[in-house]
Structure formats: C-alpha cells, structure tokens
Tab-separated table of C-alpha atoms and ligand atoms in Angstrom:
chain	number	residue	atom	x	y	z
A	1	MET	CA	52.480	118.672	215.898
A	2	SER	CA	54.635	121.591	214.833
A	3	HIS	CA	58.123	121.847	216.238
A	4	LEU	CA	57.781	125.625	216.226
A	5	TYR	CA	55.340	125.640	219.074
A	6	LYS	CA	56.191	125.080	222.668
A	7	SER	CA	53.589	124.839	225.305
A	8	VAL	CA	54.746	127.369	227.841
A	9	PRO	CA	52.729	127.473	231.026
A	10	VAL	CA	51.251	130.758	232.157
A	11	ARG	CA	50.468	129.419	235.610
A	12	SER	CA	52.544	126.939	237.562
A	13	SER	CA	49.512	124.669	237.823
A	14	GLU	CA	49.509	124.388	234.017
A	15	ILE	CA	52.977	122.931	233.638
A	16	THR	CA	51.488	119.500	233.059
A	17	PRO	CA	51.602	118.616	229.336
A	18	LYS	CA	48.192	118.602	227.710
A	19	GLN	CA	47.904	114.831	227.235
A	20	VAL	CA	48.775	114.207	230.854
A	21	TYR	CA	46.456	116.995	231.905
A	22	LEU	CA	43.563	115.538	229.933
A	23	SER	CA	44.105	112.051	231.242
A	24	ARG	CA	44.197	113.534	234.701
A	25	ARG	CA	40.824	115.119	234.010
A	26	ASP	CA	39.454	111.734	233.023
A	27	PHE	CA	41.033	110.375	236.125
A	28	MET	CA	39.289	113.067	238.136
A	29	LYS	CA	35.940	112.045	236.681
A	30	ALA	CA	36.643	108.452	237.617
A	31	ALA	CA	37.829	109.508	241.031
A	32	THR	CA	34.682	111.507	241.630
A	33	LEU	CA	32.544	108.548	240.673
A	34	ALA	CA	34.520	106.226	242.894
A	35	THR	CA	34.218	108.664	245.823
A	36	SER	CA	37.341	107.182	247.277
A	37	ALA	CA	39.060	109.457	249.756
A	38	ALA	CA	42.366	107.820	248.996
A	39	LEU	CA	42.031	108.473	245.270
A	40	LEU	CA	41.000	112.065	245.783
A	41	ALA	CA	43.945	112.636	248.060
A	42	ALA	CA	46.201	111.317	245.315
A	43	CYS	CA	45.023	114.092	242.978
A	44	ALA	CA	46.828	117.370	243.076
A	45	PRO	CA	44.454	119.793	244.776
A	46	SER	CA	45.417	122.456	242.237
A	47	VAL	CA	43.771	120.430	239.464
A	48	THR	CA	40.358	120.712	241.058
A	49	ALA	CA	40.736	124.480	241.129
A	50	GLN	CA	41.357	124.778	237.376
A	51	PRO	CA	38.657	125.997	235.002
A	52	GLN	CA	37.267	123.197	232.820
A	53	ASP	CA	39.488	123.558	229.780
A	54	ALA	CA	42.518	125.337	231.136
A	55	GLY	CA	45.329	123.619	229.264
A	56	PRO	CA	48.776	124.934	228.485
A	57	VAL	CA	48.641	128.076	226.354
A	58	PRO	CA	50.649	127.556	223.157
A	59	THR	CA	53.254	130.181	222.424
A	60	SER	CA	55.488	130.770	219.456
A	61	ASN	CA	58.366	132.932	218.279
A	62	ALA	CA	57.675	132.112	214.633
A	63	THR	CA	57.399	134.858	212.013
A	64	ASP	CA	55.863	135.175	208.586
A	65	GLU	CA	58.143	135.372	205.527
A	66	LEU	CA	58.371	139.147	206.000
A	67	GLY	CA	59.799	138.684	209.500
A	68	ASP	CA	56.688	139.724	211.412
A	69	MET	CA	55.923	137.790	214.596
A	70	VAL	CA	52.839	135.625	214.711
A	71	ASN	CA	50.075	136.983	216.914
A	72	THR	CA	49.536	135.377	220.286
A	73	TYR	CA	47.153	132.465	220.668
A	74	SER	CA	45.063	134.709	222.849
A	75	ASP	CA	44.822	137.471	220.191
A	76	ILE	CA	43.786	134.959	217.562
A	77	THR	CA	41.183	133.210	219.697
A	78	THR	CA	39.567	136.114	221.538
A	79	TYR	CA	39.225	138.766	218.804
A	80	ASN	CA	37.035	137.205	216.149
A	81	ASN	CA	34.634	138.168	213.418
A	82	TYR	CA	31.933	135.506	213.344
A	83	TYR	CA	28.491	137.000	212.933
A	84	GLU	CA	26.704	133.681	213.433
A	85	PHE	CA	27.673	134.068	217.084
A	86	SER	CA	27.928	137.806	217.619
A	87	THR	CA	28.887	141.060	215.971
A	88	ASP	CA	30.979	141.748	219.080
A	89	LYS	CA	34.425	140.294	218.391
A	90	GLN	CA	35.215	139.773	222.034
A	91	SER	CA	32.026	137.819	222.743
A	92	VAL	CA	32.501	135.204	220.024
A	93	ALA	CA	34.868	132.927	221.954
A	94	SER	CA	32.575	132.474	224.925
A	95	LEU	CA	29.444	132.084	222.775
A	96	ALA	CA	31.196	129.455	220.619
A	97	LYS	CA	32.626	127.612	223.613
A	98	ASP	CA	30.241	124.635	223.338
A	99	PHE	CA	29.886	124.638	219.540
A	100	LYS	CA	29.839	121.045	218.354
A	101	THR	CA	32.611	120.462	215.800
A	102	THR	CA	32.372	116.648	215.722
A	103	PRO	CA	31.018	114.821	213.856
A	104	TRP	CA	31.341	117.140	210.868
A	105	THR	CA	30.976	116.532	207.171
A	106	VAL	CA	31.692	118.621	204.095
A	107	GLU	CA	29.597	117.955	201.009
A	108	VAL	CA	31.552	118.577	197.803
A	109	GLY	CA	29.457	118.632	194.653
A	110	GLY	CA	28.004	120.630	191.804
A	111	LEU	CA	29.879	120.511	188.489
A	112	VAL	CA	32.201	117.621	189.363
A	113	ASN	CA	32.556	114.028	188.174
A	114	LYS	CA	33.001	112.576	191.646
A	115	PRO	CA	30.777	114.337	194.180
A	116	LYS	CA	31.435	113.155	197.692
A	117	THR	CA	30.628	113.933	201.310
A	118	TYR	CA	33.756	113.795	203.428
A	119	GLY	CA	34.086	113.537	207.173
A	120	VAL	CA	36.708	115.977	208.456
A	121	GLU	CA	38.689	112.973	209.722
A	122	ASP	CA	38.739	111.581	206.146
A	123	LEU	CA	40.052	114.887	204.816
A	124	LEU	CA	42.831	114.907	207.417
A	125	LYS	CA	43.876	111.408	206.365
A	126	LEU	CA	43.707	112.085	202.637
A	127	PHE	CA	45.356	115.494	202.818
A	128	PRO	CA	47.666	115.719	205.840
A	129	PRO	CA	47.762	119.319	207.055
A	130	GLU	CA	50.916	121.407	206.855
A	131	GLU	CA	51.763	124.613	208.625
A	132	ARG	CA	51.046	127.919	206.849
A	133	ILE	CA	51.851	131.216	208.514
A	134	TYR	CA	49.674	133.856	206.830
A	135	ARG	CA	48.748	137.478	207.340
A	136	LEU	CA	45.006	138.042	207.751
A	137	ARG	CA	43.823	141.520	206.748
A	138	CYS	CA	40.237	142.330	207.707
A	139	VAL	CA	38.357	144.806	205.513
A	140	GLU	CA	37.843	146.796	208.741
A	141	ALA	CA	41.601	147.608	208.603
A	142	TRP	CA	43.012	145.450	211.388
A	143	SER	CA	45.326	142.513	210.787
A	144	MET	CA	47.071	139.561	212.404
A	145	VAL	CA	49.702	136.966	211.536
A	146	ILE	CA	48.280	133.490	212.078
A	147	PRO	CA	49.995	130.084	212.119
A	148	TRP	CA	47.379	127.837	210.534
A	149	GLU	CA	47.526	124.189	209.784
A	150	GLY	CA	45.736	123.172	206.654
A	151	PHE	CA	45.873	121.612	203.227
A	152	MET	CA	45.634	123.084	199.769
A	153	LEU	CA	42.047	123.349	198.557
A	154	SER	CA	43.372	122.317	195.120
A	155	LYS	CA	43.979	118.792	196.446
A	156	LEU	CA	40.350	118.345	197.409
A	157	LEU	CA	39.087	119.913	194.186
A	158	LYS	CA	41.298	117.632	192.077
A	159	ALA	CA	39.911	114.623	193.946
A	160	VAL	CA	36.317	115.439	192.941
A	161	GLU	CA	37.291	116.262	189.330
A	162	PRO	CA	35.647	119.534	188.304
A	163	THR	CA	33.969	119.311	184.876
A	164	SER	CA	34.967	121.683	182.065
A	165	ASP	CA	31.889	123.819	182.859
A	166	ALA	CA	33.079	124.538	186.415
A	167	LYS	CA	34.331	128.123	186.675
A	168	TYR	CA	33.657	129.074	190.307
A	169	VAL	CA	33.609	127.512	193.743
A	170	ARG	CA	30.880	128.296	196.246
A	171	PHE	CA	31.255	127.719	200.003
A	172	GLU	CA	28.579	127.573	202.678
A	173	THR	CA	28.736	127.783	206.480
A	174	LEU	CA	26.618	125.714	208.839
A	175	LEU	CA	23.370	127.415	209.850
A	176	ASP	CA	22.248	126.144	213.232
A	177	LYS	CA	20.007	128.569	215.104
A	178	LYS	CA	20.268	126.556	218.300
A	179	GLN	CA	24.035	126.783	218.459
A	180	MET	CA	24.564	130.119	216.728
A	181	PRO	CA	22.705	132.906	218.552
A	182	GLY	CA	23.631	135.547	215.966
A	183	THR	CA	21.682	133.762	213.240
A	184	SER	CA	18.378	134.825	214.764
A	185	SER	CA	19.160	138.313	213.451
A	186	PRO	CA	16.962	138.758	210.355
A	187	PHE	CA	19.280	141.453	209.010
A	188	TYR	CA	21.714	138.919	207.533
A	189	PRO	CA	20.877	136.577	204.647
A	190	TRP	CA	22.010	133.340	206.318
A	191	PRO	CA	23.700	131.001	205.688
A	192	TYR	CA	27.028	132.798	205.288
A	193	GLN	CA	28.275	132.021	201.818
A	194	GLU	CA	31.384	132.878	199.868
A	195	GLY	CA	32.946	132.185	196.506
A	196	LEU	CA	36.146	132.118	194.508
A	197	ARG	CA	36.967	131.862	190.843
A	198	LEU	CA	38.218	128.323	190.141
A	199	ASP	CA	41.782	129.471	189.401
A	200	GLU	CA	41.855	131.402	192.705
A	201	ALA	CA	40.615	128.299	194.494
A	202	MET	CA	43.333	126.209	192.824
A	203	ASN	CA	46.140	128.624	193.758
A	204	ASP	CA	48.732	127.106	196.100
A	205	LEU	CA	48.096	129.776	198.757
A	206	THR	CA	44.432	128.825	199.157
A	207	ILE	CA	43.969	126.388	202.019
A	208	LEU	CA	41.320	124.722	204.083
A	209	ALA	CA	42.528	125.221	207.645
A	210	THR	CA	41.889	122.627	210.329
A	211	GLY	CA	44.394	123.724	212.948
A	212	LEU	CA	45.914	126.693	214.706
A	213	TYR	CA	49.154	126.831	216.719
A	214	GLY	CA	49.551	123.085	216.360
A	215	GLU	CA	46.141	122.362	217.884
A	216	ASP	CA	42.674	121.699	216.500
A	217	LEU	CA	41.076	124.792	215.021
A	218	PRO	CA	39.012	126.437	217.784
A	219	ALA	CA	35.329	126.982	217.074
A	220	GLN	CA	35.648	130.767	217.177
A	221	ASP	CA	38.227	130.633	214.385
A	222	GLY	CA	35.988	128.545	212.153
A	223	GLY	CA	36.620	125.057	213.471
A	224	PRO	CA	36.553	122.356	212.506
A	225	ILE	CA	37.292	123.564	208.963
A	226	ARG	CA	37.462	126.965	207.294
A	227	LEU	CA	38.821	128.570	204.163
A	228	VAL	CA	41.904	130.809	204.247
A	229	VAL	CA	42.622	133.042	201.232
A	230	PRO	CA	45.410	135.309	202.505
A	231	TRP	CA	45.548	137.853	199.675
A	232	LYS	CA	41.869	138.752	200.053
A	233	TYR	CA	40.044	140.620	202.789
A	234	GLY	CA	39.224	138.385	205.735
A	235	PHE	CA	35.519	138.036	204.988
A	236	LYS	CA	36.346	135.771	202.024
A	237	SER	CA	37.870	133.238	204.459
A	238	ILE	CA	34.584	131.572	205.375
A	239	LYS	CA	34.325	129.556	208.576
A	240	ALA	CA	32.708	126.245	209.576
A	241	ILE	CA	32.209	124.995	206.030
A	242	ILE	CA	29.602	122.300	205.392
A	243	LYS	CA	29.292	122.586	201.624
A	244	ILE	CA	31.556	123.255	198.636
A	245	GLU	CA	29.927	123.514	195.240
A	246	LEU	CA	31.461	123.947	191.783
A	247	THR	CA	29.387	126.270	189.594
A	248	SER	CA	29.430	127.836	186.132
A	249	GLU	CA	28.170	131.223	187.332
A	250	GLN	CA	29.732	133.592	189.862
A	251	PRO	CA	28.076	132.674	193.178
A	252	ALA	CA	26.323	135.170	195.429
A	253	THR	CA	28.306	136.013	198.539
A	254	MET	CA	26.988	137.219	201.890
A	255	TRP	CA	28.742	140.583	202.024
A	256	SER	CA	28.311	141.512	198.385
A	257	SER	CA	24.571	140.768	198.658
A	258	ILE	CA	24.218	142.964	201.750
A	259	ALA	CA	26.238	145.905	200.422
A	260	PRO	CA	27.381	145.469	196.786
A	261	ASN	CA	28.794	148.992	196.681
A	262	GLU	CA	31.059	148.257	199.658
A	263	TYR	CA	32.096	144.611	199.214
A	264	GLY	CA	32.937	143.134	195.832
A	265	PHE	CA	33.248	139.515	194.785
A	266	TYR	CA	37.025	139.717	194.370
A	267	ALA	CA	37.842	141.589	197.587
A	268	ASN	CA	41.594	141.509	196.941
A	269	VAL	CA	43.501	143.478	199.556
A	270	ASN	CA	44.300	146.761	197.828
A	271	PRO	CA	45.551	149.916	199.581
A	272	GLY	CA	44.732	151.824	196.390
A	273	VAL	CA	40.982	151.223	196.603
A	274	ASP	CA	39.299	152.789	199.608
A	275	HIS	CA	36.243	151.327	201.241
A	276	PRO	CA	33.461	153.883	200.632
A	277	ARG	CA	33.480	154.682	204.365
A	278	TRP	CA	37.195	154.453	205.248
A	279	SER	CA	40.694	154.315	203.811
A	280	GLN	CA	42.461	151.013	203.144
A	281	VAL	CA	45.927	152.606	202.938
A	282	SER	CA	47.012	151.382	206.365
A	283	GLU	CA	46.037	148.867	209.003
A	284	ARG	CA	46.271	148.201	212.723
A	285	ARG	CA	48.227	145.013	213.407
A	286	ILE	CA	46.700	143.593	216.577
A	287	GLY	CA	49.315	143.896	219.323
A	288	GLU	CA	51.075	146.906	217.758
A	289	ILE	CA	50.707	150.563	218.604
A	290	SER	CA	51.408	152.399	215.354
A	291	ARG	CA	49.649	151.599	212.103
A	292	ARG	CA	51.457	149.973	209.229
A	293	GLY	CA	51.003	150.324	205.495
A	294	THR	CA	48.708	147.828	203.778
A	295	LEU	CA	50.371	145.814	201.016
A	296	LEU	CA	48.807	145.160	197.612
A	297	PHE	CA	47.418	141.609	197.666
A	298	ASN	CA	48.342	141.654	201.360
A	299	GLY	CA	51.966	141.058	200.324
A	300	TYR	CA	51.259	137.959	198.224
A	301	GLY	CA	51.445	139.647	194.794
A	302	ASP	CA	54.260	137.422	193.503
A	303	GLN	CA	52.037	134.391	193.845
A	304	VAL	CA	48.681	135.842	192.770
A	305	ALA	CA	48.976	139.053	190.716
A	306	HIS	CA	48.988	137.025	187.480
A	307	LEU	CA	45.454	135.837	188.234
A	308	TYR	CA	44.232	139.353	187.519
A	309	ASP	CA	46.232	140.228	184.397
A	310	GLY	CA	44.205	142.580	182.252
A	311	MET	CA	41.578	143.217	184.937
A	312	ASP	CA	40.887	146.691	186.279
A	313	LEU	CA	41.219	146.108	190.020
A	314	THR	CA	39.522	149.412	190.814
A	315	LYS	CA	36.379	148.236	189.017
A	316	ASN	CA	36.566	144.546	189.936
A	317	TYR	CA	37.201	145.203	193.587
B	1	MTE	N1	30.899	131.968	208.554
B	1	MTE	C1	31.591	133.096	208.767
B	1	MTE	N2	32.840	133.181	208.280
B	1	MTE	C2	33.565	134.329	208.479
B	1	MTE	C3	32.988	135.436	209.151
B	1	MTE	C4	31.672	135.305	209.652
B	1	MTE	O1	31.089	136.229	210.268
B	1	MTE	N3	30.999	134.119	209.455
B	1	MTE	N4	33.729	136.586	209.304
B	1	MTE	C5	34.821	136.805	208.340
B	1	MTE	C6	35.665	137.949	208.657
B	1	MTE	S1	35.000	139.489	208.383
B	1	MTE	C7	36.960	137.805	209.046
B	1	MTE	S2	37.977	139.144	209.241
B	1	MTE	C8	37.504	136.467	209.379
B	1	MTE	C9	38.021	136.480	210.807
B	1	MTE	O2	38.657	135.263	211.129
B	1	MTE	P1	39.221	135.057	212.617
B	1	MTE	O3	38.123	135.377	213.574
B	1	MTE	O4	39.664	133.632	212.690
B	1	MTE	O5	40.375	136.026	212.759
B	1	MTE	O6	36.545	135.432	209.249
B	1	MTE	C10	35.671	135.559	208.147
B	1	MTE	N5	34.841	134.365	208.011
B	2	MO	MO1	36.725	140.927	208.332
C-alpha cells in the first residue's frame, strides 16, 4: 500500500513476501491434506517451523511533520491500552490475537437524514484510506508516533447528512464478553463510549483508521476500525467502533463517567493543566530515554486552536 514501508525480514526464513508466504501457508494446508511425501518435500522445511502468523515485520524510516521517527511496528502493536482485553498493556496483543474483525458493521444514525449501517468493506470503497502519521499522547504521559491509514470522519458524516439539531457525535465500541475478557470486570461501565463536538468531528485531522504501517489495523490497535483524534489524549480515540450516533446533547463518555474530576469531555492535550495525580508537562516517547516536553494540542494547534476560541481550557479540560 504505502511506498514508505518496506517489509524488511527479521529472520532469513521471513524473506518471502507476505502474499507468497500466505499462499504457501494455504499450500501447506493442502499439502497436509494430500499427505503426499513428494509435496511435503517440495515445501521449505523452514516454513513448517514458523509460528502461525509470522509474516514479514514492516519497518519504516518515515517521520511526522516535526521530524520525529515513527515508532516501530512492534512498539505500536505490543504496548496497548485496551481495557476490554486487559489493563496490562503488554497482555492486550496476545488476548486480542483471535478477535474476529470480519464481518464488521458500523451503524451510523441519530440526528441524520440518511442513517445507514455500513460494512467496513463499503467504507473502504466509499472513502479510500490515506496515510496519516500522527503523534498519540496518552493521558498517562507516554506517547508514540503512528503511521495510520484512514479516512476523514467528515466524509462519512457528510454522507449521512446531520440535521441542524446535531451538535455532538457519540461513538461506541463492541461489547462481546466472550471475546473480550476484560469486560467481565464490573468496575467499568461497558460498553466503552466516547464523544466529540460536531465541529471537532468534522475537523480534517479527525480520522477513522483502518490500517497501520500499510497493513490492516491489528485488533489490539482497535481493528477493524477506530477513531483517531491526535490533538486529544489517547482515550478519546475509541477502538473497534460499532456505532456512531449524532446527538443534540453532549454524550456521556467512559472515562468522564468513571472519574469526572480527572477526565473531562474535551481532553485536549495541554501541558498547562495537570492531571490531579500527575503532571502533564512532559511525556515519555516510547523508544526514547529522556522525557520530552508535551506540546499544547499535542502540536496540532494551528489546525485546531480556533475550535476553542473564547473557551477557558483550564475549566473545560
Ligand atoms: N474501546 C477502547 N478504546 C480505547 C481504549 C480502550 O481501553 N478501549 N483505550 C484508549 C487509550 S487510553 C489509548 S492511550 C489509546 C491507545 O491506542 P493504541 O493501543 O493503539 O496505542 O486507545 C484508546 N481507545
Ligand atoms: Mo491512554
């Protein structure tokens, strides 16, 4: 997909391009069924030794617009906040390994003229994804640079035609207790839900992401489809979306219902407003040793500061 990404093998046995590798896996299945010694001999023995989904690991030398390198594929896919699976970031990937991302539909409704339920494959056809390299700043004060693929949420919202009463957009994550072990915890008011003001949702920076590093969005990163709002703390960027609803009232959000004094509706990245339990002045970029200063609006002020003209960002945090 993206010319910026090369598949560089980490092991010599992974040199095979992904398509060839996958067809070889299919071939292996066929070969096993056929139980033909000749066929099996024709397969490279190394293939049989590979773990199920060991494909080439994508790498990239791309940077964000500030010149910072994108994080590695491994950083982005093994250090995840996704409470439906686990509160332990490093356990999410393995717990989400078999999460079923197809078929998948997103219901778009509420205060719109043309409500519609879209299959993800329809969305990809209607709104071909483009690459967006964004910083992600978690409210816990770590950050990454992530090469997403996605499309502007505004395109989808325009297609359903919000009515003049629509002022907010509400998002909801799938709640499937069978697939998501973390959702048996009664502490959290599942399903995960989030919200944006309509003008925030319509901003050009706001995307629905469907890919990462030129590949399908992995389950642990919110696949098959998640929101990315790069100037807000990471918890606004809700994963595995099944429902988008236009509303007249500000929607409830998971984190602001759990701890309204700690997590506001706006949640704009702001080094000038501390979390009640820690400072937001600096952050730990995953992969770096020393901390770096946190930027107002996560460095996207030119594109979004105008949305908050006249608002006191220390009160509306
Ligand atoms: N449904 C859902 N979406 C979620 C979360 C979650 O627990 N559940 N965690 C959020 C938080 S706190 C962050 S920092 C980002 C992390 O995204 P990543 O794991 O792809 O880096 O996802 C956000 N979206
Ligand atoms: Mo986060």
